Coordinates of C-alpha atoms in Angstrom, one line a residue:
Chain A
X17 CA 0.0 0.3 0.1
X18 CA 2.9 2.1 0.2
X19 CA 3.2 3.2 -3.1
X20 CA -0.7 3.9 -3.5
X21 CA -0.5 6.0 -0.3
X22 CA 2.1 8.4 -2.0
X23 CA 0.3 8.6 -5.1
X24 CA -3.3 8.3 -4.8
X25 CA -3.8 11.8 -6.3
X26 CA -2.0 10.6 -9.6
X27 CA -4.3 7.5 -9.5
X28 CA -7.7 9.6 -9.1
X29 CA -6.4 12.0 -11.5
X30 CA -5.8 9.4 -14.2
X31 CA -9.1 7.5 -13.2
X32 CA -10.9 10.8 -14.1
X33 CA -8.8 11.2 -17.3
X34 CA -9.7 7.5 -18.1
X35 CA -13.3 8.3 -17.6
X36 CA -13.3 11.1 -19.9
X37 CA -11.6 9.2 -22.9
X38 CA -13.9 6.4 -22.2
X39 CA -17.3 7.9 -22.5
X40 CA -16.9 9.8 -25.7
X41 CA -16.5 6.6 -28.2
X42 CA -19.5 4.9 -26.3
X43 CA -21.7 8.0 -27.0
X44 CA -20.5 8.7 -30.2
X45 CA -20.2 5.2 -31.5
X46 CA -23.9 4.5 -30.6
X47 CA -24.7 7.8 -32.6
X48 CA -22.9 6.7 -35.5
X49 CA -24.4 3.0 -35.2
X50 CA -27.8 3.9 -34.9
X51 CA -28.4 4.8 -38.2
X52 CA -26.2 2.5 -39.9
X53 CA -27.9 -0.3 -37.9
X54 CA -31.3 1.1 -38.7
X55 CA -30.4 1.0 -42.6
X56 CA -28.8 -2.4 -42.5
X57 CA -32.0 -3.8 -41.0
X58 CA -34.5 -1.9 -43.2
X59 CA -32.9 -2.6 -46.3
X60 CA -31.7 -6.2 -46.3
X61 CA -29.7 -6.0 -49.6
X62 CA -27.5 -3.2 -47.9
X63 CA -27.5 -5.1 -44.6
X64 CA -26.0 -8.2 -46.3
X65 CA -23.0 -5.8 -47.1
X66 CA -22.9 -3.5 -44.2
X67 CA -23.1 -5.7 -41.2
X68 CA -20.3 -8.1 -42.2
X69 CA -18.3 -4.7 -43.4
X70 CA -18.2 -3.1 -39.8
X71 CA -17.6 -6.3 -38.1
X72 CA -14.6 -6.7 -40.5
X73 CA -13.4 -2.8 -38.8
X74 CA -13.1 -4.7 -35.3
X75 CA -10.4 -6.8 -36.9
X76 CA -8.2 -3.9 -37.3
X77 CA -5.0 -4.3 -34.7
X78 CA -5.5 -1.2 -32.7
X79 CA -1.8 -0.3 -32.2
X80 CA -1.5 0.0 -36.3
X81 CA -4.7 1.9 -36.2
X82 CA -3.7 4.4 -33.4
X83 CA -0.4 5.2 -35.7
X84 CA -2.2 5.4 -39.1
X85 CA -5.0 7.6 -37.7
X86 CA -3.0 11.0 -37.0
X87 CA -1.9 10.4 -40.9
X88 CA -5.6 9.9 -42.0
X89 CA -7.3 12.7 -39.6
X90 CA -4.5 15.2 -40.2
X91 CA -4.0 15.5 -36.4
X92 CA -0.8 15.1 -34.2
X93 CA 0.5 11.8 -33.2
X94 CA -0.3 12.7 -29.5
X95 CA -3.7 14.1 -29.9
X96 CA -6.4 12.2 -28.0
X97 CA -8.7 12.4 -30.8
X98 CA -6.9 9.6 -32.4
X99 CA -7.5 7.5 -29.4
X100 CA -11.1 8.4 -29.4
X101 CA -11.7 8.2 -33.0
X102 CA -10.2 4.6 -32.9
X103 CA -12.3 3.6 -30.2
X104 CA -15.3 5.0 -31.6
X105 CA -14.4 2.9 -34.9
X106 CA -14.6 -0.4 -32.4
X107 CA -17.7 0.7 -31.1
X108 CA -19.2 1.1 -34.3
X109 CA -18.0 -2.2 -35.2
X110 CA -19.7 -3.8 -32.5
X111 CA -22.9 -1.9 -32.2
X112 CA -23.9 -2.0 -35.6
X113 CA -24.8 -6.0 -35.9
X114 CA -26.2 -5.5 -32.1
X115 CA -28.7 -2.9 -33.4
X116 CA -29.5 -5.0 -36.2
X117 CA -30.4 -7.8 -34.1
X118 CA -32.0 -5.6 -31.6
X119 CA -34.5 -3.9 -34.2
X120 CA -35.2 -7.5 -35.3
X121 CA -36.0 -8.7 -31.9
X122 CA -39.2 -6.5 -31.9
X123 CA -42.2 -8.6 -32.1
X124 CA -43.6 -8.4 -35.5
X125 CA -47.2 -8.4 -34.2
X126 CA -46.5 -5.2 -32.1
X127 CA -45.1 -3.3 -35.4
X128 CA -48.0 -4.4 -37.5
X129 CA -50.2 -2.9 -34.7
X130 CA -48.1 0.5 -34.5
X131 CA -48.3 0.8 -38.3
X132 CA -52.5 0.0 -37.7
X133 CA -52.7 2.6 -35.3
X134 CA -51.6 5.1 -37.5
X135 CA -47.8 5.8 -36.5
X136 CA -45.6 7.9 -39.2
X137 CA -42.4 5.7 -39.8
X138 CA -40.2 8.5 -37.8
X139 CA -42.7 8.1 -34.6
X140 CA -42.5 4.3 -34.9
X141 CA -38.8 4.3 -35.0
X142 CA -38.4 6.6 -31.5
X143 CA -41.7 5.6 -30.0
X144 CA -42.0 1.9 -30.8
X145 CA -38.9 0.4 -32.3
X146 CA -36.1 1.9 -30.6
X147 CA -37.7 1.4 -27.0
X148 CA -38.4 -2.4 -27.8
X149 CA -35.0 -3.0 -29.0
X150 CA -33.7 -1.5 -26.0
X151 CA -33.1 -4.4 -23.9
X152 CA -31.0 -6.4 -26.6
X153 CA -29.4 -2.8 -27.4
X154 CA -28.3 -2.5 -23.9
X155 CA -26.7 -6.0 -23.5
X156 CA -24.7 -4.9 -26.7
X157 CA -23.8 -1.4 -25.1
X158 CA -22.5 -2.9 -21.8
X159 CA -19.9 -5.1 -24.0
X160 CA -18.7 -2.0 -25.9
X161 CA -18.6 0.1 -22.7
X162 CA -16.6 -2.6 -21.0
X163 CA -13.9 -3.1 -24.0
X164 CA -13.7 0.4 -24.5
X165 CA -12.7 1.3 -20.8
X166 CA -10.2 -1.4 -21.2
X167 CA -8.9 -0.5 -24.7
X168 CA -8.3 3.3 -23.4
X169 CA -5.4 1.9 -21.4
X170 CA -3.5 1.2 -25.0
X171 CA -3.9 5.0 -25.5
X172 CA -0.9 5.3 -23.0
X173 CA 1.5 3.3 -25.2
X174 CA 0.8 5.6 -28.0
X175 CA 1.1 8.8 -25.6
X176 CA -2.3 9.4 -24.5
X177 CA -2.4 9.2 -20.8
X178 CA -4.6 7.1 -19.0
X179 CA -4.8 4.4 -16.3
X180 CA -2.6 2.6 -19.0
X181 CA 0.3 4.8 -17.7
X182 CA 0.7 2.8 -14.4
X183 CA 1.1 -0.4 -16.1
X184 CA 3.7 1.0 -18.4
X185 CA 5.4 3.1 -15.7
X186 CA 5.0 0.2 -13.1
X187 CA 6.8 -2.4 -15.5
X188 CA 9.6 0.0 -16.2
X189 CA 10.3 0.8 -12.8
X190 CA 9.7 -2.8 -11.4
X191 CA 6.9 -1.6 -9.2
X192 CA 4.4 -4.6 -8.8
X193 CA 1.8 -2.4 -6.8
X194 CA 1.7 0.3 -9.3
X195 CA 0.8 -2.0 -12.0
X196 CA -1.6 -3.9 -9.9
X197 CA -3.5 -0.4 -8.9
X198 CA -3.9 0.4 -12.5
X199 CA -5.6 -3.0 -13.2
X200 CA -7.7 -2.5 -10.3
X201 CA -8.9 0.9 -10.9
X202 CA -9.6 -0.2 -14.5
X203 CA -11.8 -3.0 -13.3
X204 CA -13.5 -0.6 -11.3
X205 CA -14.2 2.0 -13.8
X206 CA -15.4 -0.8 -16.2
X207 CA -17.9 -2.0 -13.1
X208 CA -19.1 1.6 -12.6
X209 CA -19.9 2.0 -16.2
X210 CA -21.6 -1.3 -16.5
X211 CA -23.7 0.0 -13.5
X212 CA -24.5 3.2 -14.6
X213 CA -25.9 1.3 -17.9
X214 CA -27.7 -1.2 -15.9
X215 CA -29.4 1.5 -13.9
X216 CA -30.0 3.7 -16.9
X217 CA -31.6 0.7 -18.3
X218 CA -34.1 0.1 -15.4
X219 CA -35.1 3.9 -15.4
X220 CA -35.6 3.9 -19.2
X221 CA -37.3 0.4 -19.5
X222 CA -39.3 -0.1 -16.2
X223 CA -41.6 -2.5 -18.5
X224 CA -38.8 -4.9 -19.3
X225 CA -38.5 -6.1 -15.6
X226 CA -42.3 -6.0 -14.9
X227 CA -42.6 -8.3 -18.1
X228 CA -40.1 -11.0 -16.6
X229 CA -41.9 -11.0 -12.9
Chain B
X16 CA -70.0 2.6 -46.1
X17 CA -66.9 0.5 -47.5
X18 CA -67.0 -0.8 -50.9
X19 CA -64.4 -3.0 -52.7
X20 CA -64.3 -2.5 -56.7
X21 CA -62.7 -5.6 -58.6
X22 CA -60.0 -5.6 -56.0
X23 CA -57.2 -8.0 -56.5
X24 CA -54.0 -8.7 -54.6
X25 CA -50.9 -10.4 -55.7
X26 CA -47.9 -10.9 -53.3
X27 CA -44.9 -11.0 -55.2
X28 CA -45.1 -13.7 -57.7
X29 CA -47.3 -16.0 -55.5
X30 CA -50.9 -16.6 -56.7
X31 CA -53.7 -14.0 -56.4
X32 CA -54.3 -13.7 -52.3
X33 CA -57.4 -11.7 -53.5
X34 CA -59.1 -12.2 -56.8
X35 CA -61.3 -9.8 -58.4
X36 CA -63.6 -9.2 -55.3
X37 CA -66.3 -6.8 -55.2
X38 CA -68.1 -6.1 -52.1
X39 CA -70.1 -3.6 -50.3
X40 CA -70.2 -3.4 -46.6
X41 CA -72.9 -1.8 -44.6
X42 CA -72.5 1.0 -42.3
X43 CA -73.4 0.5 -38.7
X44 CA -73.4 -3.2 -39.0
X45 CA -71.3 -6.1 -38.2
X46 CA -69.7 -7.7 -41.4
X47 CA -67.5 -10.9 -41.0
X48 CA -65.4 -12.0 -43.2
X49 CA -64.8 -15.8 -42.8
X50 CA -63.0 -18.2 -44.5
X51 CA -60.4 -20.8 -44.3
X52 CA -56.8 -19.7 -43.8
X53 CA -55.2 -18.5 -47.0
X54 CA -58.5 -17.4 -48.4
X55 CA -57.3 -13.9 -48.6
X56 CA -59.7 -12.4 -45.4
X57 CA -57.2 -10.8 -43.7
X58 CA -55.2 -9.2 -46.9
X59 CA -59.0 -7.7 -47.8
X60 CA -59.3 -6.4 -44.3
X61 CA -56.0 -4.5 -44.7
X62 CA -56.8 -3.0 -47.7
X63 CA -59.3 -0.8 -45.8
X64 CA -56.8 1.1 -43.9
X65 CA -53.8 0.7 -46.3
X66 CA -51.9 -1.7 -44.5
X67 CA -51.9 -3.8 -47.9
X68 CA -52.4 -2.0 -51.2
X69 CA -54.6 -3.7 -53.7
X70 CA -52.4 -4.8 -57.0
X71 CA -55.6 -3.6 -59.2
X72 CA -59.0 -2.3 -58.3
X73 CA -60.3 0.0 -55.5
X74 CA -61.3 0.4 -52.1
X75 CA -63.8 3.2 -51.1
X76 CA -65.2 4.5 -47.9
X77 CA -67.8 6.8 -48.2
X78 CA -67.3 7.3 -51.9
X79 CA -63.8 8.0 -51.5
X80 CA -61.0 6.2 -52.7
X81 CA -58.6 5.4 -49.9
X82 CA -55.6 5.2 -52.4
X83 CA -56.0 9.1 -52.5
X84 CA -55.7 9.5 -48.4
X85 CA -52.5 9.9 -46.5
X86 CA -52.2 6.4 -45.0
X87 CA -50.9 7.5 -41.4
X88 CA -54.3 10.1 -41.2
X89 CA -56.3 7.3 -42.6
X90 CA -55.1 4.7 -40.0
X91 CA -55.6 7.0 -37.2
X92 CA -59.4 7.4 -38.3
X93 CA -60.1 3.6 -38.2
X94 CA -60.1 1.4 -35.4
X95 CA -58.0 -1.8 -35.2
X96 CA -58.0 -4.7 -33.1
X97 CA -55.9 -7.7 -33.7
X98 CA -55.1 -11.2 -32.4
X99 CA -52.7 -11.3 -29.5
X100 CA -53.9 -7.6 -28.7
X101 CA -50.7 -6.1 -30.5
X102 CA -50.8 -4.0 -27.6
X103 CA -47.3 -2.1 -27.0
X104 CA -45.5 -4.1 -24.3
X105 CA -43.4 -0.9 -23.2
X106 CA -46.5 1.2 -22.6
X107 CA -49.1 1.0 -19.7
X108 CA -52.5 -0.2 -20.3
X109 CA -53.8 3.5 -20.3
X110 CA -51.0 4.7 -22.4
X111 CA -52.1 1.8 -24.9
X112 CA -55.7 2.8 -24.8
X113 CA -54.9 6.5 -25.3
X114 CA -52.3 5.7 -28.4
X115 CA -54.4 7.2 -31.2
X116 CA -55.8 10.0 -29.6
X117 CA -52.4 11.2 -28.6
X118 CA -50.9 11.0 -32.1
X119 CA -53.9 12.7 -33.2
X120 CA -52.8 15.6 -30.8
X121 CA -55.2 15.4 -28.2
X122 CA -53.9 16.5 -24.7
X123 CA -52.8 13.6 -22.7
X124 CA -55.0 14.7 -19.7
X125 CA -58.2 14.6 -21.8
X126 CA -57.3 11.6 -23.3
X127 CA -56.4 9.7 -20.2
X128 CA -60.0 10.9 -18.9
X129 CA -61.6 9.3 -21.9
X130 CA -59.1 6.3 -21.7
X131 CA -60.4 5.3 -18.2
X132 CA -64.2 5.5 -19.2
X133 CA -63.3 3.3 -22.1
X134 CA -61.6 0.7 -19.7
X135 CA -65.0 0.6 -17.9
X136 CA -67.0 0.1 -21.3
X137 CA -65.0 -3.0 -22.2
X138 CA -65.2 -4.4 -18.5
X139 CA -61.9 -3.5 -17.1
X140 CA -61.4 -2.3 -13.7
X141 CA -59.4 1.1 -13.5
X142 CA -56.8 -0.5 -11.1
X143 CA -55.3 -2.2 -14.3
X144 CA -54.7 1.4 -15.8
X145 CA -51.1 1.6 -14.6
X146 CA -50.0 -2.1 -15.2
X147 CA -48.1 -3.2 -18.3
X148 CA -49.9 -5.5 -20.8
X149 CA -47.7 -8.6 -19.8
X150 CA -49.2 -8.1 -16.2
X151 CA -52.8 -8.9 -17.7
X152 CA -54.2 -12.3 -18.6
X153 CA -55.0 -12.9 -22.5
X154 CA -58.6 -12.0 -22.0
X155 CA -58.0 -8.5 -20.5
X156 CA -55.2 -7.7 -23.1
X157 CA -57.9 -8.5 -25.6
X158 CA -60.5 -6.2 -23.9
X159 CA -57.6 -3.6 -23.7
X160 CA -56.8 -4.1 -27.6
X161 CA -61.0 -3.1 -28.0
X162 CA -60.6 -0.3 -26.0
X163 CA -57.7 1.1 -28.1
X164 CA -59.5 0.5 -31.0
X165 CA -62.4 2.4 -29.6
X166 CA -60.5 5.3 -28.1
X167 CA -60.6 7.7 -31.2
X168 CA -63.9 7.3 -31.9
X169 CA -63.6 5.8 -35.0
X170 CA -66.4 5.2 -37.4
X171 CA -65.1 1.9 -38.5
X172 CA -63.6 -0.9 -36.6
X173 CA -61.5 -3.4 -38.1
X174 CA -61.2 -6.6 -36.0
X175 CA -58.6 -9.3 -37.4
X176 CA -59.4 -12.4 -35.5
X177 CA -59.3 -10.6 -32.3
X178 CA -60.4 -13.6 -30.2
X179 CA -58.9 -16.2 -31.7
X180 CA -56.2 -16.8 -29.2
X181 CA -58.0 -16.7 -26.1
X182 CA -59.5 -19.8 -24.3
X183 CA -63.3 -21.0 -25.2
X184 CA -64.7 -19.4 -22.2
X185 CA -63.2 -16.1 -22.5
X186 CA -64.0 -16.0 -25.8
X187 CA -67.6 -16.5 -25.4
X188 CA -67.6 -13.5 -22.6
X189 CA -65.6 -11.3 -25.3
X190 CA -68.1 -12.3 -28.0
X191 CA -70.8 -11.1 -25.9
X192 CA -69.2 -7.9 -24.7
X193 CA -68.8 -6.9 -28.0
X194 CA -72.2 -7.4 -29.1
X195 CA -73.4 -5.3 -26.1
X196 CA -70.8 -2.6 -26.9
X197 CA -72.0 -2.4 -30.7
X198 CA -75.7 -2.4 -29.7
X199 CA -74.6 1.1 -27.9
X200 CA -72.0 2.3 -30.4
X201 CA -73.2 1.1 -33.5
X202 CA -69.7 1.2 -35.6
X203 CA -69.1 -0.3 -38.6
X204 CA -67.4 -3.4 -37.8
X205 CA -65.6 -5.4 -40.1
X206 CA -64.6 -8.9 -38.3
X207 CA -62.4 -11.6 -39.7
X208 CA -62.4 -15.1 -38.5
X209 CA -61.9 -18.7 -39.5
X210 CA -64.4 -19.7 -37.3
X211 CA -68.0 -20.0 -38.7
X212 CA -69.8 -20.2 -35.3
X213 CA -68.3 -16.9 -34.3
X214 CA -69.3 -15.6 -37.7
X215 CA -72.9 -16.3 -37.5
X216 CA -72.9 -15.3 -33.6
X217 CA -71.6 -11.8 -34.5
X218 CA -72.4 -10.9 -38.2
X219 CA -75.4 -9.1 -39.5
X220 CA -73.5 -10.1 -42.6
X221 CA -71.4 -12.7 -43.4
X222 CA -69.0 -13.0 -46.3
X223 CA -67.7 -16.3 -46.9
X224 CA -64.4 -16.6 -48.7
X225 CA -62.9 -19.5 -50.4
X226 CA -59.1 -20.3 -51.2
X227 CA -57.8 -18.4 -54.0
X228 CA -59.6 -15.1 -52.7
X229 CA -62.8 -15.6 -54.2
X230 CA -66.2 -14.8 -52.4
X231 CA -68.3 -18.2 -52.2
X232 CA -71.2 -16.6 -50.9
X233 CA -72.4 -13.3 -48.9
X234 CA -75.6 -13.0 -46.9
X235 CA -77.0 -12.8 -43.2
X236 CA -76.5 -16.2 -41.3
X237 CA -80.1 -17.0 -41.9
X238 CA -79.8 -16.7 -45.8
X239 CA -76.6 -18.7 -45.7
X240 CA -77.9 -21.6 -43.5
X241 CA -81.3 -21.6 -45.8
X242 CA -79.8 -21.5 -49.0
X243 CA -76.1 -22.3 -49.6
X244 CA -75.1 -22.0 -53.1
X245 CA -72.9 -24.9 -53.3
X246 CA -71.3 -27.7 -51.6
X247 CA -68.2 -25.8 -50.4
X248 CA -70.5 -23.2 -48.5
X249 CA -72.9 -26.0 -47.5
X250 CA -69.9 -27.9 -45.9
X251 CA -68.3 -24.9 -44.4
X252 CA -71.0 -23.7 -42.5
X253 CA -71.3 -27.3 -41.3
X254 CA -74.7 -27.8 -42.9
X255 CA -74.0 -31.4 -43.1
X256 CA -72.9 -31.5 -39.5
X257 CA -75.2 -33.6 -37.3
X258 CA -74.8 -31.1 -34.3
X259 CA -76.5 -28.3 -36.5
X260 CA -79.6 -30.5 -37.4
X261 CA -81.6 -30.0 -34.2
X262 CA -84.9 -31.2 -33.1
X263 CA -87.0 -31.1 -30.0
X264 CA -87.7 -33.8 -27.5
X265 CA -89.3 -33.8 -24.0
X266 CA -87.6 -35.4 -20.8
X267 CA -89.3 -34.6 -17.5
X268 CA -91.3 -32.1 -18.7
X269 CA -88.5 -29.9 -20.3
X270 CA -88.4 -29.3 -23.6
X271 CA -84.8 -30.0 -25.0
X272 CA -83.4 -29.3 -28.5
X273 CA -81.0 -32.2 -29.5
X274 CA -79.0 -32.8 -32.5
X275 CA -78.9 -35.6 -34.7
X276 CA -77.1 -37.9 -32.6
X277 CA -79.2 -37.3 -29.6
X278 CA -77.0 -34.9 -27.8
X279 CA -78.2 -31.9 -26.0
X280 CA -77.7 -28.6 -27.8
X281 CA -79.9 -26.6 -25.4
X282 CA -83.4 -26.0 -23.8
X283 CA -86.3 -24.8 -25.9
X284 CA -87.4 -21.3 -24.9
X285 CA -90.6 -21.3 -22.7
X286 CA -93.4 -19.5 -25.2
X287 CA -93.8 -16.8 -22.3
X288 CA -90.3 -16.0 -22.9
X289 CA -88.6 -16.8 -19.7
X290 CA -86.8 -20.1 -20.7
X291 CA -83.4 -20.2 -21.8
X292 CA -82.4 -20.3 -25.6
X293 CA -79.2 -21.6 -26.9

């Protein structure tokens, strides 16, 4: 506990940075994946191409991606934008398929009923399809949030500071406690993200739990 | 009045689901479309609110071709009740009932007050208003479906096998309830079923459809039973069915109605009108 006692301010600071870097890719990833997923679901011909193509994005190795992005985006090599864009790409890769599945999970009879009631297509998406796709979408979002929190650590290798700094520094200086603190802090943040998502799900989808009971 | 003029429907490259049907549906009465599966009855029903577009022909409501109307506005003006209720699982019972008025821009407060009245109309306790559909029994869900169909006070109510998925006792109850509601509200109801007994029970007019999307015969239940045009109709309405051949027999002073196999179908109503009729 010696190292932690002397450096807890650093750990707290890095945790804050880590959280900040993790939120944006999840939010932006969802915002980008939502229309793509809808298009892929609505137009099956496009979907047959779009879903595998987005999935392929996830196979791009992270380090080369983070190095290539400054060249593509014209940003400086140390710019956190590179990390955020890279992680957003991974989030989109995971979420497009998940959104297609989530929309597909909506009961056909309910969708038919919403047409018969006179929902316009726009109203139907926001008031029927999206809320009912919520539970499946949420489970995908939980995977993405945890994976993003852990991937943010890699940013330290390309000079974007996060809790990953503690692994690198701890290894370099031979302080196992520092490495361990980095790991535990990352895990705690991942749990917090997951908890927040679950809580949001309960608040926004009270019907999903009552349906089970 | 709803009028079908030489209406046909072909789904992609399949055979015709509806084949050149011309049909007039009387206002303020229950017209039942009945037939075996694949006879095009649901397709025909869904042409009225443009959920299905005819391949050829026209559908008119009060002499206006529905094809000229905005489909979303048209659907809001027509009630729709479907099998398995089709309720929104993420909205409470009351929110489900008030769906269409709220879509039409009625204030939530006004719509909810009216929605609570409708729950009473369909025989549901107001305590159910805040529940979710999954917390209700199948019969209760179906009642909510009927209330939702009536919420915007439409002239026309389309019912697509609304009682098909509930057990026989509840179905009986719901059929009785619908008759009662109809005797008060007098809507133009188009009702789809594959159950001929239900058709005869509820229909002022019954349209029997046959496979390939043809009208086999149309008439009142009495007309159909008395004069089926062909073997298909006779067969479908069960004229050859022994349970439909009734005679009167007296047992212990009570006059019973029995079928051809001697099974009791009911009690003959006493002439003073106090007996039970089935």
